[in-house]
Amino acid sequence: MKIMKFGGTSVGKPERMHQVKELITRDNQKKIVVLSALSGTTNALVGIGDALASANKELAKERIDALHGHYQTFYKELLKTGAARIKAEKIIKEHFEFLNIILKISFNEAINRDILAQGELLSTKLFYTLLQELDVPAVFLPALDFMSIDENHEPELSKISDKVKVILANYPEDRIFVTQGYICKNHRNEVDNLKRGGSDYSASLIGAAISAEVVEIWTDIDGMHNNDPRVVDKTRPIAQMSFDEAAELAYFGAKILHPASIWPAQQYNIPVKLLNTMAPDAVGTTITAKELGVGVKALAAKDGITAIKIKSSRMLLAYGFLRKVFEVFEKYKTSIDMITTSEVAVSLTIDDISHLKEITAELEQYGTVEIDTNQTIISVVGNLIAESKGTVAKVMNCLEEYPLRMVSYGGSRHNVSILVDANFKNDALRSLNEGLFDWD
Ligand code: ASP
Ligand code: MG
């Protein structure tokens, strides 16, 4: 069995949804089709939640109506027959009635998560209606029946696996199953989600749960590229990469794949393919356990980074000092990306600054604290970067024009990370793109 996940832009227009139907019926293999919400919908739902959170019901109502209007146009273009249109009208009515009822009750976080779930519920139901209209036999598989997370927000993979297998066993003859990405139940049995962009994660978890042959992530770009196409002129897709390389790239800013989606596939050794809905026959990127080639494969950049330096001539050499520093971050559930140390100071970076004030106050017990905001991590990713002679020298040569705030090298075999002021990011990426890859 395989997993085919389609992102928001792949289902965001009626004609794209028709294309998804073509893609899932090209072969006769059994598959679970995982869909995101139509592009723009989750953002709109976040906006509705925000308006309600600030008790602005008028604004919430305006936003609900705008989104409702969008779906009313959408289904008429999507579906042609009267019967299918009646079904779609019912679906849309049901979900927008729900949103309108929320306007009348008191708002809380659990309700907010219910609001956020509407996007994937709508997209899958409308897509399923399209399949019915086109006489494509398929089974609707509600994700809320099997996707779950525990009290730490971690997916319960073995439970998910047990449940999906039981459900699938009811349909031995069926070949196409349609389910929602992103949404799940939490330990209180409330509707919850796997965080923004989490549909990839759903796909990978479901893939792991059923030991799928492959997890295909269909987007609007032909695979993972060697650099950010929004910044540099020339980029190229990377045909093959390892889970470790993909994890570094996904985490450090390549927006194409949700970083959490690597581990389930890696743990169960399920290949992940990144494919392009607009160019279905392009090779895309295949991610497997195999480590191929030596040297730099790609660059990625992660913005919005804050660097924190703790300077303490007294403490740093003492054992236990780093533990104390890390405990402060742990206490505020703030994860650290990069770390560098010297004899008298340690620098580290975070991207979540919601507790920066408290963290700074606590760190000040241990030394002087300096904060640099608006930094960018540039990550140079590949295989055996530290081991291959001259690679790091080349990286540094490309960056000779720019002040480097931190350099992290040797942390893994797959990555050198450099922290620069965000103002230098684009130029640094361009210079690395020229210097590290052969362009003919
Ligand atoms: N619809 C959700 C979002 O926009 C999940 C996803 O698309 O992956 O974040
Ligand atoms: Mg996505």
GROMACS .gro file of C-alpha atoms and ligand atoms in nm:
model
  450
    1MET     CA    1   0.000   0.000   0.000
    2LYS     CA    2   0.120   0.356  -0.055
    3ILE     CA    3   0.042   0.696   0.090
    4MET     CA    4  -0.028   0.992  -0.140
    5LYS     CA    5  -0.045   1.326   0.037
    6PHE     CA    6  -0.161   1.639  -0.142
    7GLY     CA    7  -0.097   1.983   0.000
    8GLY     CA    8  -0.316   2.291   0.003
    9THR     CA    9  -0.222   2.418  -0.341
   10SER     CA   10  -0.277   2.072  -0.492
   11VAL     CA   11  -0.641   2.082  -0.382
   12GLY     CA   12  -0.687   2.459  -0.371
   13LYS     CA   13  -0.859   2.499  -0.707
   14PRO     CA   14  -1.135   2.286  -0.857
   15GLU     CA   15  -0.917   2.194  -1.156
   16ARG     CA   16  -0.633   2.092  -0.925
   17MET     CA   17  -0.867   1.863  -0.735
   18HIS     CA   18  -0.959   1.701  -1.066
   19GLN     CA   19  -0.591   1.651  -1.129
   20VAL     CA   20  -0.553   1.483  -0.791
   21LYS     CA   21  -0.826   1.245  -0.898
   22GLU     CA   22  -0.623   1.168  -1.214
   23LEU     CA   23  -0.308   1.109  -1.012
   24ILE     CA   24  -0.464   0.870  -0.766
   25THR     CA   25  -0.628   0.667  -1.042
   26ARG     CA   26  -0.319   0.633  -1.264
   27ASP     CA   27  -0.238   0.293  -1.122
   28ASN     CA   28  -0.431   0.024  -0.950
   29GLN     CA   29  -0.222   0.014  -0.634
   30LYS     CA   30  -0.393   0.037  -0.295
   31LYS     CA   31  -0.345   0.380  -0.147
   32ILE     CA   32  -0.439   0.611   0.134
   33VAL     CA   33  -0.487   0.963   0.004
   34VAL     CA   34  -0.414   1.227   0.268
   35LEU     CA   35  -0.539   1.578   0.198
   36SER     CA   36  -0.462   1.920   0.341
   37ALA     CA   37  -0.718   2.196   0.356
   38LEU     CA   38  -0.765   2.408   0.042
   39SER     CA   39  -0.484   2.664   0.030
   40GLY     CA   40  -0.572   2.970   0.235
   41THR     CA   41  -0.838   2.794   0.441
   42THR     CA   42  -0.631   2.717   0.750
   43ASN     CA   43  -0.503   3.075   0.755
   44ALA     CA   44  -0.862   3.195   0.729
   45LEU     CA   45  -0.965   2.966   1.015
   46VAL     CA   46  -0.678   3.096   1.227
   47GLY     CA   47  -0.811   3.445   1.152
   48ILE     CA   48  -1.159   3.346   1.268
   49GLY     CA   49  -1.015   3.201   1.588
   50ASP     CA   50  -0.808   3.514   1.647
   51ALA     CA   51  -1.109   3.739   1.603
   52LEU     CA   52  -1.308   3.528   1.850
   53ALA     CA   53  -1.018   3.519   2.096
   54SER     CA   54  -1.020   3.897   2.102
   55ALA     CA   55  -1.400   3.893   2.140
   56ASN     CA   56  -1.449   4.060   1.803
   57LYS     CA   57  -1.753   3.867   1.687
   58GLU     CA   58  -1.828   4.104   1.403
   59LEU     CA   59  -1.488   4.046   1.250
   60ALA     CA   60  -1.521   3.672   1.306
   61LYS     CA   61  -1.857   3.675   1.130
   62GLU     CA   62  -1.713   3.872   0.840
   63ARG     CA   63  -1.432   3.619   0.804
   64ILE     CA   64  -1.668   3.322   0.826
   65ASP     CA   65  -1.886   3.471   0.553
   66ALA     CA   66  -1.588   3.540   0.328
   67LEU     CA   67  -1.468   3.182   0.362
   68HIS     CA   68  -1.821   3.053   0.309
   69GLY     CA   69  -1.841   3.250  -0.015
   70HIS     CA   70  -1.518   3.090  -0.132
   71TYR     CA   71  -1.656   2.739  -0.085
   72GLN     CA   72  -1.981   2.827  -0.254
   73THR     CA   73  -1.796   2.920  -0.570
   74PHE     CA   74  -1.555   2.632  -0.534
   75TYR     CA   75  -1.806   2.347  -0.529
   76LYS     CA   76  -1.998   2.477  -0.829
   77GLU     CA   77  -1.683   2.465  -1.037
   78LEU     CA   78  -1.578   2.133  -0.889
   79LEU     CA   79  -1.897   1.937  -0.943
   80LYS     CA   80  -2.125   1.915  -1.243
   81THR     CA   81  -2.415   1.689  -1.155
   82GLY     CA   82  -2.715   1.789  -0.947
   83ALA     CA   83  -2.676   1.500  -0.704
   84ALA     CA   84  -2.313   1.576  -0.627
   85ARG     CA   85  -2.386   1.946  -0.590
   86ILE     CA   86  -2.664   1.875  -0.343
   87LYS     CA   87  -2.421   1.664  -0.138
   88ALA     CA   88  -2.160   1.940  -0.147
   89GLU     CA   89  -2.413   2.203  -0.044
   90LYS     CA   90  -2.504   1.988   0.255
   91ILE     CA   91  -2.141   1.943   0.353
   92ILE     CA   92  -2.065   2.313   0.328
   93LYS     CA   93  -2.383   2.405   0.510
   94GLU     CA   94  -2.302   2.169   0.795
   95HIS     CA   95  -1.951   2.306   0.848
   96PHE     CA   96  -2.045   2.671   0.819
   97GLU     CA   97  -2.341   2.623   1.049
   98PHE     CA   98  -2.094   2.487   1.298
   99LEU     CA   99  -1.874   2.796   1.262
  100ASN     CA  100  -2.175   3.022   1.300
  101ILE     CA  101  -2.288   2.841   1.615
  102ILE     CA  102  -1.944   2.900   1.765
  103LEU     CA  103  -2.009   3.272   1.731
  104LYS     CA  104  -2.284   3.234   1.987
  105ILE     CA  105  -2.101   3.032   2.251
  106SER     CA  106  -1.809   3.123   2.471
  107PHE     CA  107  -1.477   3.074   2.305
  108ASN     CA  108  -1.191   2.858   2.435
  109GLU     CA  109  -0.882   2.677   2.309
  110ALA     CA  110  -1.060   2.347   2.249
  111ILE     CA  111  -1.316   2.525   2.034
  112ASN     CA  112  -1.035   2.698   1.849
  113ARG     CA  113  -0.890   2.360   1.756
  114ASP     CA  114  -1.233   2.251   1.638
  115ILE     CA  115  -1.239   2.557   1.414
  116LEU     CA  116  -0.896   2.472   1.274
  117ALA     CA  117  -1.012   2.121   1.186
  118GLN     CA  118  -1.284   2.244   0.949
  119GLY     CA  119  -1.042   2.294   0.660
  120GLU     CA  120  -0.933   1.933   0.623
  121LEU     CA  121  -1.286   1.807   0.692
  122LEU     CA  122  -1.420   2.022   0.410
  123SER     CA  123  -1.146   1.940   0.158
  124THR     CA  124  -1.171   1.564   0.207
  125LYS     CA  125  -1.550   1.557   0.199
  126LEU     CA  126  -1.564   1.766  -0.117
  127PHE     CA  127  -1.295   1.554  -0.280
  128TYR     CA  128  -1.479   1.238  -0.183
  129THR     CA  129  -1.795   1.381  -0.337
  130LEU     CA  130  -1.600   1.442  -0.657
  131LEU     CA  131  -1.483   1.080  -0.660
  132GLN     CA  132  -1.842   0.965  -0.616
  133GLU     CA  133  -1.957   1.189  -0.899
  134LEU     CA  134  -1.689   1.043  -1.125
  135ASP     CA  135  -1.769   0.685  -1.019
  136VAL     CA  136  -1.428   0.627  -0.864
  137PRO     CA  137  -1.475   0.366  -0.591
  138ALA     CA  138  -1.321   0.492  -0.267
  139VAL     CA  139  -1.360   0.469   0.109
  140PHE     CA  140  -1.380   0.775   0.334
  141LEU     CA  141  -1.155   0.727   0.636
  142PRO     CA  142  -1.211   0.988   0.909
  143ALA     CA  143  -0.872   1.071   1.062
  144LEU     CA  144  -1.040   1.144   1.394
  145ASP     CA  145  -1.119   0.770   1.417
  146PHE     CA  146  -0.753   0.674   1.434
  147MET     CA  147  -0.507   0.965   1.458
  148SER     CA  148  -0.424   1.050   1.818
  149ILE     CA  149  -0.168   1.234   2.027
  150ASP     CA  150  -0.080   1.191   2.393
  151GLU     CA  151  -0.064   1.454   2.668
  152ASN     CA  152   0.278   1.568   2.545
  153HIS     CA  153   0.134   1.622   2.200
  154GLU     CA  154   0.325   1.320   2.066
  155PRO     CA  155   0.153   1.093   1.812
  156GLU     CA  156   0.058   0.754   1.954
  157LEU     CA  157   0.201   0.554   1.669
  158SER     CA  158   0.126   0.205   1.796
  159LYS     CA  159  -0.235   0.293   1.878
  160ILE     CA  160  -0.271   0.463   1.542
  161SER     CA  161  -0.131   0.155   1.374
  162ASP     CA  162  -0.367  -0.083   1.555
  163LYS     CA  163  -0.669   0.130   1.474
  164VAL     CA  164  -0.591   0.187   1.107
  165LYS     CA  165  -0.526  -0.181   1.053
  166VAL     CA  166  -0.859  -0.276   1.210
  167ILE     CA  167  -1.041  -0.021   0.995
  168LEU     CA  168  -0.865  -0.122   0.674
  169ALA     CA  169  -0.941  -0.489   0.739
  170ASN     CA  170  -1.307  -0.401   0.685
  171TYR     CA  171  -1.235  -0.310   0.324
  172PRO     CA  172  -1.024  -0.588   0.175
  173GLU     CA  173  -1.140  -0.517  -0.181
  174ASP     CA  174  -1.112  -0.138  -0.184
  175ARG     CA  175  -0.815   0.038  -0.337
  176ILE     CA  176  -0.854   0.408  -0.258
  177PHE     CA  177  -0.896   0.550   0.090
  178VAL     CA  178  -0.934   0.922   0.154
  179THR     CA  179  -0.841   1.081   0.485
  180GLN     CA  180  -0.749   1.413   0.645
  181GLY     CA  181  -0.401   1.531   0.721
  182TYR     CA  182  -0.327   1.756   1.018
  183ILE     CA  183  -0.621   1.670   1.244
  184CYS     CA  184  -0.628   1.422   1.530
  185LYS     CA  185  -0.775   1.357   1.874
  186ASN     CA  186  -0.584   1.444   2.191
  187HIS     CA  187  -0.566   1.261   2.524
  188ARG     CA  188  -0.886   1.432   2.636
  189ASN     CA  189  -1.054   1.299   2.323
  190GLU     CA  190  -1.091   1.652   2.190
  191VAL     CA  191  -1.022   1.749   1.832
  192ASP     CA  192  -0.661   1.862   1.801
  193ASN     CA  193  -0.398   1.893   1.530
  194LEU     CA  194  -0.035   1.822   1.448
  195LYS     CA  195   0.052   2.193   1.420
  196ARG     CA  196   0.072   2.405   1.108
  197GLY     CA  197   0.191   2.220   0.803
  198GLY     CA  198   0.122   1.892   0.985
  199SER     CA  199  -0.040   1.707   0.696
  200ASP     CA  200   0.301   1.581   0.586
  201TYR     CA  201   0.347   1.448   0.937
  202SER     CA  202   0.008   1.274   0.917
  203ALA     CA  203   0.110   1.111   0.589
  204SER     CA  204   0.436   0.987   0.731
  205LEU     CA  205   0.271   0.859   1.050
  206ILE     CA  206   0.005   0.673   0.853
  207GLY     CA  207   0.279   0.536   0.629
  208ALA     CA  208   0.465   0.408   0.934
  209ALA     CA  209   0.142   0.277   1.087
  210ILE     CA  210   0.070   0.049   0.791
  211SER     CA  211   0.431  -0.011   0.681
  212ALA     CA  212   0.355   0.153   0.349
  213GLU     CA  213   0.573   0.089   0.049
  214VAL     CA  214   0.626   0.460  -0.005
  215VAL     CA  215   0.499   0.794   0.124
  216GLU     CA  216   0.444   1.034  -0.164
  217ILE     CA  217   0.424   1.402  -0.077
  218TRP     CA  218   0.268   1.588  -0.370
  219THR     CA  219   0.325   1.963  -0.378
  220ASP     CA  220   0.370   2.234  -0.639
  221ILE     CA  221   0.746   2.210  -0.674
  222ASP     CA  222   0.950   1.927  -0.826
  223GLY     CA  223   1.120   1.806  -0.514
  224MET     CA  224   1.367   1.947  -0.267
  225HIS     CA  225   1.593   2.203  -0.430
  226ASN     CA  226   1.957   2.278  -0.354
  227ASN     CA  227   1.875   2.633  -0.250
  228ASP     CA  228   1.582   2.864  -0.190
  229PRO     CA  229   1.435   2.952  -0.534
  230ARG     CA  230   1.286   3.269  -0.387
  231VAL     CA  231   1.634   3.400  -0.314
  232VAL     CA  232   1.868   3.270  -0.583
  233ASP     CA  233   1.822   3.261  -0.962
  234LYS     CA  234   1.936   2.907  -1.026
  235THR     CA  235   1.837   2.607  -0.825
  236ARG     CA  236   1.801   2.242  -0.908
  237PRO     CA  237   1.606   1.957  -0.758
  238ILE     CA  238   1.798   1.691  -0.566
  239ALA     CA  239   1.704   1.347  -0.697
  240GLN     CA  240   1.816   1.141  -0.399
  241MET     CA  241   1.893   1.221  -0.042
  242SER     CA  242   1.913   1.046   0.291
  243PHE     CA  243   1.671   1.082   0.580
  244ASP     CA  244   1.940   1.262   0.781
  245GLU     CA  245   2.006   1.515   0.507
  246ALA     CA  246   1.634   1.568   0.451
  247ALA     CA  247   1.581   1.619   0.824
  248GLU     CA  248   1.850   1.888   0.839
  249LEU     CA  249   1.708   2.063   0.535
  250ALA     CA  250   1.347   2.039   0.645
  251TYR     CA  251   1.430   2.165   0.988
  252PHE     CA  252   1.651   2.445   0.866
  253GLY     CA  253   1.400   2.606   0.643
  254ALA     CA  254   1.328   2.408   0.327
  255LYS     CA  255   0.953   2.465   0.344
  256ILE     CA  256   0.866   2.171   0.123
  257LEU     CA  257   0.848   1.908   0.397
  258HIS     CA  258   0.740   1.937   0.759
  259PRO     CA  259   1.048   1.851   0.968
  260ALA     CA  260   0.865   1.614   1.202
  261SER     CA  261   0.756   1.400   0.909
  262ILE     CA  262   1.101   1.248   0.867
  263TRP     CA  263   1.126   1.037   1.181
  264PRO     CA  264   0.831   0.798   1.133
  265ALA     CA  265   0.948   0.720   0.780
  266GLN     CA  266   1.308   0.686   0.890
  267GLN     CA  267   1.225   0.464   1.184
  268TYR     CA  268   1.022   0.226   0.970
  269ASN     CA  269   1.247   0.269   0.667
  270ILE     CA  270   0.975   0.388   0.434
  271PRO     CA  271   1.094   0.589   0.134
  272VAL     CA  272   0.951   0.938   0.107
  273LYS     CA  273   0.906   1.090  -0.237
  274LEU     CA  274   0.852   1.457  -0.302
  275LEU     CA  275   0.658   1.498  -0.624
  276ASN     CA  276   0.504   1.778  -0.826
  277THR     CA  277   0.132   1.776  -0.901
  278MET     CA  278   0.197   2.009  -1.196
  279ALA     CA  279   0.466   1.783  -1.344
  280PRO     CA  280   0.372   1.436  -1.224
  281ASP     CA  281   0.638   1.261  -1.429
  282ALA     CA  282   0.930   1.469  -1.304
  283VAL     CA  283   1.161   1.258  -1.088
  284GLY     CA  284   1.124   1.475  -0.777
  285THR     CA  285   1.323   1.385  -0.469
  286THR     CA  286   1.345   1.039  -0.317
  287ILE     CA  287   1.447   1.022   0.047
  288THR     CA  288   1.573   0.689   0.178
  289ALA     CA  289   1.820   0.553   0.432
  290LYS     CA  290   2.088   0.531   0.163
  291GLU     CA  291   2.371   0.780   0.190
  292LEU     CA  292   2.479   0.873  -0.158
  293GLY     CA  293   2.770   1.089  -0.266
  294VAL     CA  294   3.006   1.301  -0.065
  295GLY     CA  295   2.991   1.676  -0.025
  296VAL     CA  296   2.741   1.957  -0.022
  297LYS     CA  297   2.395   1.888  -0.159
  298ALA     CA  298   2.187   2.180  -0.050
  299LEU     CA  299   2.152   2.500   0.144
  300ALA     CA  300   1.868   2.612   0.360
  301ALA     CA  301   1.808   2.915   0.573
  302LYS     CA  302   1.599   2.962   0.881
  303ASP     CA  303   1.495   3.316   0.971
  304GLY     CA  304   1.371   3.469   1.291
  305ILE     CA  305   1.655   3.338   1.503
  306THR     CA  306   1.768   3.492   1.830
  307ALA     CA  307   2.121   3.434   1.959
  308ILE     CA  308   2.188   3.436   2.331
  309LYS     CA  309   2.538   3.463   2.473
  310ILE     CA  310   2.607   3.381   2.838
  311LYS     CA  311   2.945   3.500   2.953
  312SER     CA  312   3.089   3.382   3.279
  313SER     CA  313   3.461   3.351   3.345
  314ARG     CA  314   3.383   3.201   3.683
  315MET     CA  315   3.137   2.936   3.585
  316LEU     CA  316   3.194   2.805   3.241
  317LEU     CA  317   3.473   2.562   3.319
  318ALA     CA  318   3.293   2.425   3.619
  319TYR     CA  319   3.113   2.101   3.550
  320GLY     CA  320   2.740   2.126   3.559
  321PHE     CA  321   2.734   2.475   3.414
  322LEU     CA  322   2.591   2.379   3.078
  323ARG     CA  323   2.332   2.162   3.248
  324LYS     CA  324   2.213   2.461   3.447
  325VAL     CA  325   2.194   2.671   3.133
  326PHE     CA  326   2.002   2.404   2.946
  327GLU     CA  327   1.765   2.354   3.234
  328VAL     CA  328   1.651   2.711   3.200
  329PHE     CA  329   1.550   2.642   2.840
  330GLU     CA  330   1.389   2.316   2.934
  331LYS     CA  331   1.184   2.485   3.203
  332TYR     CA  332   1.039   2.721   2.942
  333LYS     CA  333   0.997   2.446   2.681
  334THR     CA  334   1.219   2.637   2.443
  335SER     CA  335   1.431   2.432   2.210
  336ILE     CA  336   1.785   2.525   2.117
  337ASP     CA  337   1.905   2.504   1.756
  338MET     CA  338   2.275   2.589   1.755
  339ILE     CA  339   2.536   2.596   2.029
  340THR     CA  340   2.897   2.712   2.031
  341THR     CA  341   3.123   2.743   2.332
  342SER     CA  342   3.447   2.913   2.427
  343GLU     CA  343   3.633   2.906   2.757
  344VAL     CA  344   3.437   3.194   2.896
  345ALA     CA  345   3.112   3.202   2.709
  346VAL     CA  346   2.846   2.991   2.548
  347SER     CA  347   2.629   3.110   2.261
  348LEU     CA  348   2.311   2.943   2.157
  349THR     CA  349   2.016   3.014   1.935
  350ILE     CA  350   1.642   2.980   1.972
  351ASP     CA  351   1.353   3.057   1.739
  352ASP     CA  352   1.071   3.066   1.991
  353ILE     CA  353   1.109   3.386   2.191
  354SER     CA  354   0.782   3.370   2.380
  355HIS     CA  355   0.972   3.322   2.709
  356LEU     CA  356   1.283   3.523   2.626
  357LYS     CA  357   1.231   3.764   2.916
  358GLU     CA  358   1.205   3.491   3.178
  359ILE     CA  359   1.490   3.294   3.023
  360THR     CA  360   1.717   3.600   3.022
  361ALA     CA  361   1.633   3.680   3.383
  362GLU     CA  362   1.720   3.328   3.496
  363LEU     CA  363   2.038   3.309   3.289
  364GLU     CA  364   2.159   3.632   3.447
  365GLN     CA  365   2.221   3.437   3.766
  366TYR     CA  366   2.504   3.262   3.584
  367GLY     CA  367   2.672   3.545   3.397
  368THR     CA  368   2.619   3.840   3.167
  369VAL     CA  369   2.366   3.778   2.896
  370GLU     CA  370   2.370   3.934   2.549
  371ILE     CA  371   2.090   3.897   2.298
  372ASP     CA  372   2.113   3.937   1.920
  373THR     CA  373   1.783   3.935   1.740
  374ASN     CA  374   1.703   3.912   1.370
  375GLN     CA  375   1.956   3.642   1.289
  376THR     CA  376   1.942   3.371   1.024
  377ILE     CA  377   2.084   3.020   1.035
  378ILE     CA  378   2.232   2.915   0.705
  379SER     CA  379   2.263   2.545   0.691
  380VAL     CA  380   2.494   2.371   0.447
  381VAL     CA  381   2.370   2.016   0.415
  382GLY     CA  382   2.523   1.712   0.251
  383ASN     CA  383   2.702   1.390   0.320
  384LEU     CA  384   3.030   1.363   0.513
  385ILE     CA  385   3.078   1.739   0.508
  386ALA     CA  386   3.323   1.743   0.792
  387GLU     CA  387   3.517   1.447   0.654
  388SER     CA  388   3.555   1.567   0.297
  389LYS     CA  389   3.868   1.774   0.255
  390GLY     CA  390   3.832   2.137   0.165
  391THR     CA  391   3.453   2.154   0.183
  392VAL     CA  392   3.443   2.378   0.485
  393ALA     CA  393   3.722   2.595   0.345
  394LYS     CA  394   3.508   2.648   0.036
  395VAL     CA  395   3.208   2.738   0.248
  396MET     CA  396   3.412   2.992   0.440
  397ASN     CA  397   3.558   3.140   0.122
  398CYS     CA  398   3.211   3.203  -0.011
  399LEU     CA  399   3.129   3.389   0.309
  400GLU     CA  400   3.441   3.600   0.343
  401GLU     CA  401   3.245   3.921   0.287
  402TYR     CA  402   3.009   3.869   0.577
  403PRO     CA  403   3.048   3.877   0.954
  404LEU     CA  404   2.962   3.534   1.094
  405ARG     CA  405   2.805   3.536   1.439
  406MET     CA  406   2.834   3.160   1.504
  407VAL     CA  407   2.963   2.856   1.319
  408SER     CA  408   2.864   2.505   1.413
  409TYR     CA  409   3.070   2.231   1.256
  410GLY     CA  410   3.106   1.865   1.337
  411GLY     CA  411   2.774   1.832   1.519
  412SER     CA  412   2.666   1.585   1.255
  413ARG     CA  413   2.820   1.446   0.941
  414HIS     CA  414   2.558   1.620   0.737
  415ASN     CA  415   2.570   1.981   0.825
  416VAL     CA  416   2.763   2.298   0.884
  417SER     CA  417   2.550   2.576   1.023
  418ILE     CA  418   2.637   2.941   1.017
  419LEU     CA  419   2.457   3.219   1.196
  420VAL     CA  420   2.451   3.556   1.022
  421ASP     CA  421   2.260   3.877   1.065
  422ALA     CA  422   1.939   3.845   0.860
  423ASN     CA  423   2.052   4.137   0.643
  424PHE     CA  424   2.329   3.922   0.497
  425LYS     CA  425   2.117   3.618   0.433
  426ASN     CA  426   2.031   3.666   0.066
  427ASP     CA  427   2.380   3.766  -0.038
  428ALA     CA  428   2.532   3.482   0.159
  429LEU     CA  429   2.296   3.228  -0.001
  430ARG     CA  430   2.379   3.363  -0.348
  431SER     CA  431   2.748   3.353  -0.288
  432LEU     CA  432   2.731   2.996  -0.153
  433ASN     CA  433   2.513   2.893  -0.447
  434GLU     CA  434   2.778   3.015  -0.690
  435GLY     CA  435   3.074   2.875  -0.502
  436LEU     CA  436   2.956   2.534  -0.386
  437PHE     CA  437   2.776   2.389  -0.686
  438ASP     CA  438   2.885   2.322  -1.041
  439TRP     CA  439   2.665   2.510  -1.281
  440ASP     CA  440   2.720   2.450  -1.647
  441ASP     N1  441  -0.392   2.280   0.665
  441ASP     C1  442  -0.287   2.278   0.763
  441ASP     C2  443  -0.202   2.403   0.751
  441ASP     O1  444  -0.223   2.483   0.662
  441ASP     C3  445  -0.204   2.156   0.757
  441ASP     C4  446  -0.128   2.138   0.628
  441ASP     O2  447  -0.167   2.190   0.525
  441ASP     O3  448  -0.030   2.066   0.629
  441ASP     O4  449  -0.116   2.423   0.832
  442MG      MG  450   0.282   2.185   0.359
   0.00000   0.00000   0.00000
